Short mmCIF file of C-alpha atoms in Angstrom, two decimals:
data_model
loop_
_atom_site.label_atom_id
_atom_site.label_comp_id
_atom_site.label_asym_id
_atom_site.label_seq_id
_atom_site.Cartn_x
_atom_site.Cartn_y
_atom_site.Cartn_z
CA UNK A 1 -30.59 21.67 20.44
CA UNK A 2 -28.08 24.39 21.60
CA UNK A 3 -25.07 21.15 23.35
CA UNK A 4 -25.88 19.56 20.74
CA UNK A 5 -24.88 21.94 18.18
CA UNK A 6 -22.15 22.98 20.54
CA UNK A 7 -20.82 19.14 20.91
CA UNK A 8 -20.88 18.45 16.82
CA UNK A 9 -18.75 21.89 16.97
CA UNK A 10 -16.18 20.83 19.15
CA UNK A 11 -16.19 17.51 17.05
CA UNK A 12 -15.40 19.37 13.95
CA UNK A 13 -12.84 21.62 15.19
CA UNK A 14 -11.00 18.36 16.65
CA UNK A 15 -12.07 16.63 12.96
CA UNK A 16 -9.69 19.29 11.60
CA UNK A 17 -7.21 19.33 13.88
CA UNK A 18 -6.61 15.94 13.54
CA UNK A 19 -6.85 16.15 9.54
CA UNK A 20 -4.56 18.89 9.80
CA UNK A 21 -1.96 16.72 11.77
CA UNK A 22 -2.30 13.49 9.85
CA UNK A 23 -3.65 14.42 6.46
CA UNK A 24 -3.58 10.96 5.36
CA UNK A 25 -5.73 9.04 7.88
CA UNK A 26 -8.98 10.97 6.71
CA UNK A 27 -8.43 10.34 3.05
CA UNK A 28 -7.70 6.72 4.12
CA UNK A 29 -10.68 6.35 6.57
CA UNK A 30 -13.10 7.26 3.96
CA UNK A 31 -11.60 4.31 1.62
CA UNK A 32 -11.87 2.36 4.51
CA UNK A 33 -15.63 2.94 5.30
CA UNK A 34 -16.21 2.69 1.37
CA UNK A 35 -15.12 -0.65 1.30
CA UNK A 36 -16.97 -1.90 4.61
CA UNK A 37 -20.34 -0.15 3.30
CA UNK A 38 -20.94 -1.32 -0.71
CA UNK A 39 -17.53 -3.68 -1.40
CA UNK A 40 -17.78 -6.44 1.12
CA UNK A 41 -21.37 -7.24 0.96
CA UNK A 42 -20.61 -7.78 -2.80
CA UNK A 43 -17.53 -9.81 -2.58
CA UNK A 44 -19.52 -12.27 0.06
CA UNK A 45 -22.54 -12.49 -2.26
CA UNK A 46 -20.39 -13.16 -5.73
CA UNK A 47 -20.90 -17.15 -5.36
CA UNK A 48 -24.31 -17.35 -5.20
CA UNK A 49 -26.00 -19.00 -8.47
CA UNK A 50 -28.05 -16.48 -10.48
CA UNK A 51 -27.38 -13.17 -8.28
CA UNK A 52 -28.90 -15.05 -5.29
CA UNK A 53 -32.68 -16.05 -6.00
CA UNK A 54 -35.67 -14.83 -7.72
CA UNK A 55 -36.22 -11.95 -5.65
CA UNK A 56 -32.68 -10.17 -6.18
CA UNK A 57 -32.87 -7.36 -8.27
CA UNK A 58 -30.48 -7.44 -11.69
CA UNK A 59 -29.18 -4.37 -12.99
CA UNK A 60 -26.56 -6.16 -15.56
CA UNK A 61 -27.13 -8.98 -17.59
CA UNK A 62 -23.43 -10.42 -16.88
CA UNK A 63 -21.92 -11.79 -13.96
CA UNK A 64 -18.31 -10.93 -13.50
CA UNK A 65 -15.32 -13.63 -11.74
CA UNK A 66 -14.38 -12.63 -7.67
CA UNK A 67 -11.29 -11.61 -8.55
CA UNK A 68 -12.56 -9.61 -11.51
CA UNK A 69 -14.98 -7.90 -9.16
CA UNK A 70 -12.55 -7.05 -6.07
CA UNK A 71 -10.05 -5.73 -9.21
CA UNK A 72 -12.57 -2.95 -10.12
CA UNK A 73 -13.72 -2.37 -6.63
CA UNK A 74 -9.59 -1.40 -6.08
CA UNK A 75 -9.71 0.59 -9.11
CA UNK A 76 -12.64 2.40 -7.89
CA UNK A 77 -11.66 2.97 -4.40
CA UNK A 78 -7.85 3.04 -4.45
CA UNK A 79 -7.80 6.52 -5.87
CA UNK A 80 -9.77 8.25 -3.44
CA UNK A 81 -6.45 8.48 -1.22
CA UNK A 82 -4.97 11.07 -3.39
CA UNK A 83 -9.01 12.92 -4.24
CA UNK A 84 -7.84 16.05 -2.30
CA UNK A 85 -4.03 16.36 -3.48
CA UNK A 86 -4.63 15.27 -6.89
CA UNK A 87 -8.58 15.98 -7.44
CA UNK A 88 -8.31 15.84 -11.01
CA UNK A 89 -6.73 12.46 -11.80
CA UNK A 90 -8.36 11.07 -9.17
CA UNK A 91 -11.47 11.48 -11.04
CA UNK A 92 -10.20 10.78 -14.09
CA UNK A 93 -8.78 7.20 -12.59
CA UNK A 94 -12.61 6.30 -10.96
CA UNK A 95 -14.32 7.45 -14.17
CA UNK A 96 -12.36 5.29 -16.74
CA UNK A 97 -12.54 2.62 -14.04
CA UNK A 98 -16.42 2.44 -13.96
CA UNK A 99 -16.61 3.68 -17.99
CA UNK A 100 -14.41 -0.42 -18.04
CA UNK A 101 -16.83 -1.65 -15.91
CA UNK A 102 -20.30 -0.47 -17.52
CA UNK A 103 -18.32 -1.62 -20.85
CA UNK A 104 -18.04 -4.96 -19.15
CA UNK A 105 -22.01 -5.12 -18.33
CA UNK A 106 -21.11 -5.24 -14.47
CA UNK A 107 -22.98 -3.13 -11.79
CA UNK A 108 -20.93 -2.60 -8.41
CA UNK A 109 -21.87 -0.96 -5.28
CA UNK A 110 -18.34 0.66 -5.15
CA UNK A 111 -19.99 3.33 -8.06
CA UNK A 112 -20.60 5.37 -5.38
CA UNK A 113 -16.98 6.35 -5.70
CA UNK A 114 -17.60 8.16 -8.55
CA UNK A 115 -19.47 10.66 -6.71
CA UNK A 116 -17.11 10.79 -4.27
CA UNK A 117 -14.73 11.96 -6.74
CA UNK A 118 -16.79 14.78 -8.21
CA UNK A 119 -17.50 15.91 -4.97
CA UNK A 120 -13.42 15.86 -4.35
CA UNK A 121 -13.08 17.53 -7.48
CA UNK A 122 -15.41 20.49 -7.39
CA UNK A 123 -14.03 21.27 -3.47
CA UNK A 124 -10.27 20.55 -3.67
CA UNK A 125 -9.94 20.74 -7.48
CA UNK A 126 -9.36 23.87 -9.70
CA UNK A 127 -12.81 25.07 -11.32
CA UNK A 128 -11.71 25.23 -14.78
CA UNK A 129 -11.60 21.41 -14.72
CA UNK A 130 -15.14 21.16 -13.90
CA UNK A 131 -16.70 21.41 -16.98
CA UNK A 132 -14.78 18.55 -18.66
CA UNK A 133 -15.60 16.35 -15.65
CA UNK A 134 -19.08 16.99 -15.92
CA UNK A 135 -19.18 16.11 -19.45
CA UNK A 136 -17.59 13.18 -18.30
CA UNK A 137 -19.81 12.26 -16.28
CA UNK A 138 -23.22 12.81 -18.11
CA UNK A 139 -21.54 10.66 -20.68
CA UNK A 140 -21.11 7.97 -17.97
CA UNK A 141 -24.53 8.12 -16.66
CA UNK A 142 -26.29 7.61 -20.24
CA UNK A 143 -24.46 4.20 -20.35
CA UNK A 144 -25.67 3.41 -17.33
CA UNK A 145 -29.01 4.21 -18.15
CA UNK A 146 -28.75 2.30 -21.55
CA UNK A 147 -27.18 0.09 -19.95
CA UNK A 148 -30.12 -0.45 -17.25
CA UNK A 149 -33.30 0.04 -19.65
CA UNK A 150 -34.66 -3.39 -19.22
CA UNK A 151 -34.97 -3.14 -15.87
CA UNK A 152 -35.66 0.53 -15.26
CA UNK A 153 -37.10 3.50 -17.54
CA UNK A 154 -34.19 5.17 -19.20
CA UNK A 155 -35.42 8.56 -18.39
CA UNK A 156 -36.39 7.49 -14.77
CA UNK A 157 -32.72 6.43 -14.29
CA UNK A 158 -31.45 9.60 -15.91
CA UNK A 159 -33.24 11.26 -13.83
CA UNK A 160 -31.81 9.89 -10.58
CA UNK A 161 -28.43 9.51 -11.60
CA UNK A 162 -28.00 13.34 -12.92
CA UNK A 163 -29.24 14.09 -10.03
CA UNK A 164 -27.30 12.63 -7.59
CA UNK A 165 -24.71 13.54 -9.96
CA UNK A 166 -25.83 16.98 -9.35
CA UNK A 167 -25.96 17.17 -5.47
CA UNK A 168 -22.48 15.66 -5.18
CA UNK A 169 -20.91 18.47 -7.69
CA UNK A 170 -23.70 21.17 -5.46
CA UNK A 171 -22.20 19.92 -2.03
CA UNK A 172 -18.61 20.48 -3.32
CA UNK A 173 -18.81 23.45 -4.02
CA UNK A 174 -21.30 24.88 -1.41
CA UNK A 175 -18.60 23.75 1.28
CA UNK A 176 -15.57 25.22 -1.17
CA UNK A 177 -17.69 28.51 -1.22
CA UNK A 178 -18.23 28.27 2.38
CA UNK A 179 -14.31 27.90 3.88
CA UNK A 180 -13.37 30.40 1.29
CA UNK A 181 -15.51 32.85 3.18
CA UNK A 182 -14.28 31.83 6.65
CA UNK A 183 -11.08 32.21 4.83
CA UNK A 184 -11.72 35.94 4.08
CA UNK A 185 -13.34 36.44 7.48
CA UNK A 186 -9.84 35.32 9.27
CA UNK A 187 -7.56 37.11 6.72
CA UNK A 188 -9.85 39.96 7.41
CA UNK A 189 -9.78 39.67 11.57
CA UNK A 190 -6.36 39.37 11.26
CA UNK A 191 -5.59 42.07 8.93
CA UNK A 192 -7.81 44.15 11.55
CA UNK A 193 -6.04 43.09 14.56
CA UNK A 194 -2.56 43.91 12.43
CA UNK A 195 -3.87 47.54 11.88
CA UNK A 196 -5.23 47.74 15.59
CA UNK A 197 -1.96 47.30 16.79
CA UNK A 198 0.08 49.48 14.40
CA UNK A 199 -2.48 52.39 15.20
CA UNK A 200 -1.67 51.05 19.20
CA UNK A 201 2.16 51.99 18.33
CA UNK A 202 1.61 55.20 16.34
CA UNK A 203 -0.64 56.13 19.20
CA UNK A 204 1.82 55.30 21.56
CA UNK A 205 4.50 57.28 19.57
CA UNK A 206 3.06 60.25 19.27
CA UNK A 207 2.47 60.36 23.19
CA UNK A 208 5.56 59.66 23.52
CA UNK A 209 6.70 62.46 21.17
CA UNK A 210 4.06 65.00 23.09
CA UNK A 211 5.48 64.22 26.18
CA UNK A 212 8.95 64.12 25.16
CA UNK A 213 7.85 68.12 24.06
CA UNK A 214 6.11 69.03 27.00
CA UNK A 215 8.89 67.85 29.55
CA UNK A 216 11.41 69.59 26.32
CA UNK A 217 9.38 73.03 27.12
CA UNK A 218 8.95 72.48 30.90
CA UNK A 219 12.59 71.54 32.10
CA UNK A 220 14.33 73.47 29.78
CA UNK A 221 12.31 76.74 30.51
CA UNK A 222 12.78 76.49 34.25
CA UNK A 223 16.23 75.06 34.08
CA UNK A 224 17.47 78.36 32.16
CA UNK A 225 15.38 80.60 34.96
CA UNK A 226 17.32 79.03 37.51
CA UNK A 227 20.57 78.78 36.26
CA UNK A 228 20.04 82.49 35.70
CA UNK A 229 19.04 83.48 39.37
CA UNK A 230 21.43 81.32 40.44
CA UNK A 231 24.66 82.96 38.67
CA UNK A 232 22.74 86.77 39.67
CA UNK A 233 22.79 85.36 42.97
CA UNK A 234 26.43 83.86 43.57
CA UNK A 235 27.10 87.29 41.81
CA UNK A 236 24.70 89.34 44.81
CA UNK A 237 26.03 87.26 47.78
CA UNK A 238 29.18 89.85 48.27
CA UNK A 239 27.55 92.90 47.62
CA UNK A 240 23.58 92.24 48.31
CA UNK A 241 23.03 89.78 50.37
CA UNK A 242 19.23 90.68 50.19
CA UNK A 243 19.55 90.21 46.89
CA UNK A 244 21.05 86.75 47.06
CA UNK A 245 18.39 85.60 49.18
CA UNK A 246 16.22 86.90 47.10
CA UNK A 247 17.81 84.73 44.06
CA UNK A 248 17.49 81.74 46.16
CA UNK A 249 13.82 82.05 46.70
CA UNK A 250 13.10 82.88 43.34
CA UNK A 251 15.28 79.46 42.64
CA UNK A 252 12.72 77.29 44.51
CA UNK A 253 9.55 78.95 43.87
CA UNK A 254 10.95 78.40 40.20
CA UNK A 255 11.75 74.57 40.99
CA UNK A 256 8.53 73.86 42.68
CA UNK A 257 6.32 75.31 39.74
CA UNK A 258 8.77 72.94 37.35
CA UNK A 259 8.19 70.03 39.82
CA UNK A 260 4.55 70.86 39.69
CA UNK A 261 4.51 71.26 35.99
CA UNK A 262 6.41 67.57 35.57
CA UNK A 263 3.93 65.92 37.99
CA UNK A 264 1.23 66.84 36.13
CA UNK A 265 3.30 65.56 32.86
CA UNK A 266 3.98 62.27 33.78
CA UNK A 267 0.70 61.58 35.81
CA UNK A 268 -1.02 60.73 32.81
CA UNK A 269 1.29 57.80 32.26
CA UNK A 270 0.50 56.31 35.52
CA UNK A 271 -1.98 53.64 35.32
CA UNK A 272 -4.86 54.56 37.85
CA UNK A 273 -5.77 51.52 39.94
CA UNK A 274 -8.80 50.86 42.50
CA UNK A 275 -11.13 53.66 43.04
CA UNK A 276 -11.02 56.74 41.06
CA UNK A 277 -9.55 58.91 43.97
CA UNK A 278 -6.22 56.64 43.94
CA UNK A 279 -5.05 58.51 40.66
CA UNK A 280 -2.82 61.33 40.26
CA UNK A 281 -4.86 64.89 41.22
CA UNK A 282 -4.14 66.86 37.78
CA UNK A 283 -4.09 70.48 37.40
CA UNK A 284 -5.77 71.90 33.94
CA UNK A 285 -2.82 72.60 31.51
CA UNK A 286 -1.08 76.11 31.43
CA UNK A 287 -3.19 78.93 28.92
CA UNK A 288 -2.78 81.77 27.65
CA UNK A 289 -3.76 83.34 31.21
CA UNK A 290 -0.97 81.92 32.96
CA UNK A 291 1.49 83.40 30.23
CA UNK A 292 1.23 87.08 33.00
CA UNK A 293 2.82 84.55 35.31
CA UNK A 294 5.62 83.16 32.96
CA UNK A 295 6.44 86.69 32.30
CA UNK A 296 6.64 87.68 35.55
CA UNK A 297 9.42 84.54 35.92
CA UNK A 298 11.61 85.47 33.46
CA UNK A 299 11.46 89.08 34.90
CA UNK A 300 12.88 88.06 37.67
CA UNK A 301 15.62 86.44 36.23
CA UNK A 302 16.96 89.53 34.58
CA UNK A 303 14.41 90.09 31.27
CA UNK A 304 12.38 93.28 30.71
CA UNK A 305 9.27 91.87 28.97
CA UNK A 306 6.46 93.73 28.08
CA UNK A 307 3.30 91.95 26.87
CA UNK A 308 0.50 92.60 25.44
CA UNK A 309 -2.71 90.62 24.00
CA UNK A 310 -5.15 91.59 21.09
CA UNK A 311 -8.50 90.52 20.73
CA UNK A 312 -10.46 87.92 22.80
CA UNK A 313 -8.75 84.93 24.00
CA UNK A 314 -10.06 83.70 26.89
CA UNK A 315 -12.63 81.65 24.48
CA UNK A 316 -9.48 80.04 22.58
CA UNK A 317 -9.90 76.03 22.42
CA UNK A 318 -7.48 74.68 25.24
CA UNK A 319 -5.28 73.04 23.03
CA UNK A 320 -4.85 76.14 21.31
CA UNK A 321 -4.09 78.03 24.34
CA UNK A 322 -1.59 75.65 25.56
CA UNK A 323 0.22 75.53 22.03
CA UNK A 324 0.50 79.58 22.71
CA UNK A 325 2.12 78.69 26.01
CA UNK A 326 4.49 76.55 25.01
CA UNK A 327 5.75 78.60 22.01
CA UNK A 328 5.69 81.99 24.08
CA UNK A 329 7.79 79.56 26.81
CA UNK A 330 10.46 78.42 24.55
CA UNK A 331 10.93 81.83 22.30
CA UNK A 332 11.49 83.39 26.24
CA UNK A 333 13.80 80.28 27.05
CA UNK A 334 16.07 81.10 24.41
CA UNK A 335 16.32 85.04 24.42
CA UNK A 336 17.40 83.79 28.48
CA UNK A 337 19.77 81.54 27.26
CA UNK A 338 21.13 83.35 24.00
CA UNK A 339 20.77 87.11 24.47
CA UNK A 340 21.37 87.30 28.44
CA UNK A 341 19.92 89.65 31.12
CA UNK A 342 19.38 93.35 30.46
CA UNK A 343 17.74 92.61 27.35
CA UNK A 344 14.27 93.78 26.54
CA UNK A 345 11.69 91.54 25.42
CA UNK A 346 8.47 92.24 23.52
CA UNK A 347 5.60 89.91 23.35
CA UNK A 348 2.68 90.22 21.50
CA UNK A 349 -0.52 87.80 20.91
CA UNK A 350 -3.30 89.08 18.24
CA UNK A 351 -6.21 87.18 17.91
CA UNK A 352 -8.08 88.23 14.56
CA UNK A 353 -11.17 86.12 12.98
CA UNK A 354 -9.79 82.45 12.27
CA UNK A 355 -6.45 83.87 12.90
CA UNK A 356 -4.22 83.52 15.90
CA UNK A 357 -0.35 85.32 15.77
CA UNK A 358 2.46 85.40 18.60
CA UNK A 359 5.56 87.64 18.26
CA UNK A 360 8.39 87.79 20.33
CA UNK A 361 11.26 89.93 19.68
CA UNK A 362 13.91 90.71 21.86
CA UNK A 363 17.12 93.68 21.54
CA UNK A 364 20.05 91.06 22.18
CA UNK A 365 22.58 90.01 19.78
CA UNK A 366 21.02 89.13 16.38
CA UNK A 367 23.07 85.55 16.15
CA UNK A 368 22.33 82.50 18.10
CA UNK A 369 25.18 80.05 19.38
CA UNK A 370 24.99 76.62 18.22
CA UNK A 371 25.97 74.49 15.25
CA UNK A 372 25.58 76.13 11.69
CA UNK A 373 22.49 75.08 9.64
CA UNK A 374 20.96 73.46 12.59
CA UNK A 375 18.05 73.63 14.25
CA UNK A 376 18.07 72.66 18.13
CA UNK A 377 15.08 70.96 19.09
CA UNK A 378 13.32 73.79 20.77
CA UNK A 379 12.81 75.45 17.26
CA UNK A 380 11.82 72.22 15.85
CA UNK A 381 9.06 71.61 18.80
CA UNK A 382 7.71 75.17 18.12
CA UNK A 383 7.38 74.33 14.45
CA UNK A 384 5.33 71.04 15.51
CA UNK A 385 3.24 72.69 17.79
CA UNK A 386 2.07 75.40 15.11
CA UNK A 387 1.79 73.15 11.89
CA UNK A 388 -1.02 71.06 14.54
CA UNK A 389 -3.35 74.15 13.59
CA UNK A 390 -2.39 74.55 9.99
CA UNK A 391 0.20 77.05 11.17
CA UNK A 392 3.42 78.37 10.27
CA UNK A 393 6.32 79.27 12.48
CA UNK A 394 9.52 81.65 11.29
CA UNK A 395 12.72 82.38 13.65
CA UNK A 396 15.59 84.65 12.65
CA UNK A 397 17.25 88.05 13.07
CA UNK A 398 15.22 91.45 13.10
CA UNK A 399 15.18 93.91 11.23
CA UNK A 400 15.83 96.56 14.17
CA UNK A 401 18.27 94.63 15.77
CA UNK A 402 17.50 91.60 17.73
CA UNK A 403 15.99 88.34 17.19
CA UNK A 404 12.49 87.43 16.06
CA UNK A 405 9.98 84.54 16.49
CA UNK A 406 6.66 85.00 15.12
CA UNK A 407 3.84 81.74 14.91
CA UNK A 408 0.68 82.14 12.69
CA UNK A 409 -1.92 79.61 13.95
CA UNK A 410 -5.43 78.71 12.06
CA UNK A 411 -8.62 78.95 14.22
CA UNK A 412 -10.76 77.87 11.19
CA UNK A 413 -12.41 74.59 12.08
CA UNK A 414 -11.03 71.75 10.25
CA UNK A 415 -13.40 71.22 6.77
CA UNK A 416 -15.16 74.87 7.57
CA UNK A 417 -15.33 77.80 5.64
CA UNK A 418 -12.83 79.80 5.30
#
């Protein structure tokens, strides 16, 4: 049972593809087969004396010419070619076609076509044009039930006619239901695969915009720390040459943590192939632990930074811990860049209930180079980093003296109480 089904399912998809592609040979085919089937055993039978013997079975009292007959066979087949473009006057042309030939007291096999065109009519046709052809078409089957009554009961022939009057209008619209609803299931799959792939981009673009922050915090941090040993060294080399040499070690433990950091970065982008040992060996992302270490950097490269912590946070979510890193990385990267060496740095993280704050303050110059009313991207990338936890980031001059950073991050769970 299963090939079989399988075979008439390939035969129907091809059926379509080939209606699809020639529209015209389907419509035509079925004319065709109409005509083979219930007009040409009519046509060859029209000669014979008395409907051919005593055992022929006479629905009509009259006997109609040949030609008469093959003209009402056309006028009942010919408009099937247009029953799907033009459902409605295709039924209207078969129905006033057999209402002349009932009129004329002549029974032809070609009738058929008038179920044909119902059927056309309630799949192809608009449904508010149903009703009239139905009327229609009771109204055609009571003459052909008066019309009949010596031969057959007029309710018996009701009966059957209404009925098969009934399962052609049933069929037409059971199929019309049914490709509607493979309709909605493909506009539906491919509205689906549509929204699949636009949450595939977003996806994508806010890795990219992650990374493009991380590699922001990473080479700009360690880029300022060596640029800074570097000038204190170039600077040492004629008076301290310990010192120098000191700089320049300090410049490649500096580049080797930034190397490490970007490895670890772009890793994740690498597609991972064969076994799971083949992929990139990552290192857990920087925390609020490794900020003694960060400190200890940007000592080195000039800044007195003293740092404290508040509260617990070595139970702080991850991504919370490296959001603290990254701010606390940048607000130092600046004061290194902006306010210079010799300048002392304070740097504070409270943790209190569902709330999480990091201050950094420094004694250099209150005013920042750079273009007026504009952000660099640094301050933009902190911002991002503390709206993630329903936070709020400010930046600007202190009220001491100095410049100020100070993020407010929300520990709350998302939909918790507050």
């Amino acid at each position: 049972m299963g090939p079989l089904v399988a075979r008439l399912g390939r035969a129907g998809r091809r059926l379509r593809q080939a209606d699809r592609a020639h529209p015209w040979a389907l419509d035509t085919a079925v004319v065709v087969l109409l005509l083979l089937l219930f007009c040409l055993p009519e046509l060859l039978h029209a000669g014979d004396a008395d409907g051919g013997g005593p055992h022929r079975f006479r629905l009509a009292p009259h006997r109609l010419p040949t030609a008469a007959i093959a003209a009402l066979q056309a006028g009942l087949l010919l408009p099937l070619l247009w029953r799907r473009r033009r459902p409605a006057a295709a039924f209207g042309a078969v129905a006033a076609v057999f209402a002349l030939q009932w009129a004329l007291g002549a029974a032809l096999r070609a009738d058929v076509a008038l179920f044909v065109a119902l059927y056309s009519l309630a799949l192809h046709g608009r449904l508010r044009q149903l009703p009239w052809a139905c009327g229609a078409m009771a109204a055609g089957m009571v003459l052909v039930a008066l019309r009949v009554s010596r031969a057959v009961s007029v309710w018996d022939a009701l009966f059957f006619l209404l009925s098969t009057a009934t399962a052609a209008l049933a069929l037409g619209l059971v199929v019309r239901i049914r490709r509607a609803q493979l309709a909605g299931l493909r506009e539906r799959a491919a509205r689906l695969e549509t929204e699949r792939d636009q949450r595939s981009r977003l996806a994508a673009a806010t890795e990219r915009a992650r990374v493009a922050r991380e590699m922001h915090d990473i080479v700009g941090h360690h880029l300022s720390v060596m640029i800074t040993l570097a000038d204190a060294g170039a600077y040492a080399t004629g008076t301290a040459p310990e010192r120098g040499k000191e700089a320049l070690l300090l410049i490649g433990d500096a580049g080797r943590q930034a190397l490490g950091e970007l490895r670890r970065v772009l890793g994740v982008l690498r597609e991972t192939t064969g076994t799971p040992g083949d992929g990139p060996e990552l290192s857990p992302q920087p925390g609020i632990v490794d900020i003694d270490a960060l400190c200890a950097g940007v000592r080195a490269a000039g800044l007195d930074v003293v740092y404290r912590t508040v509260g617990t946070t070595e139970a702080l979510d991850g991504g919370v811990q490296l959001t603290v890193y990254r701010i606390v990385q940048e607000a130092l990267t600046n004061t290194l860049k902006h306010a210079g060496t010799e300048t002392r740095v304070s740097l504070a993280i409270v943790v209190e209930d569902t709330r999480l704050t990091v201050r950094v303050q420094d004694t250099g110059p209150a005013g920042r180079p750079g273009p007026r009313n504009e952000e660099g991207h640094g301050l933009v990338g902190m911002r991002e980093r503390a709206a993630l936890y329903g936070g709020n980031l400010s930046a600007g001059p202190a009220s001491g003296g100095g410049w100020r950073v100070e993020a407010t991050l929300d520990l709350a769970p998302a939909g918790g109480a507050r």
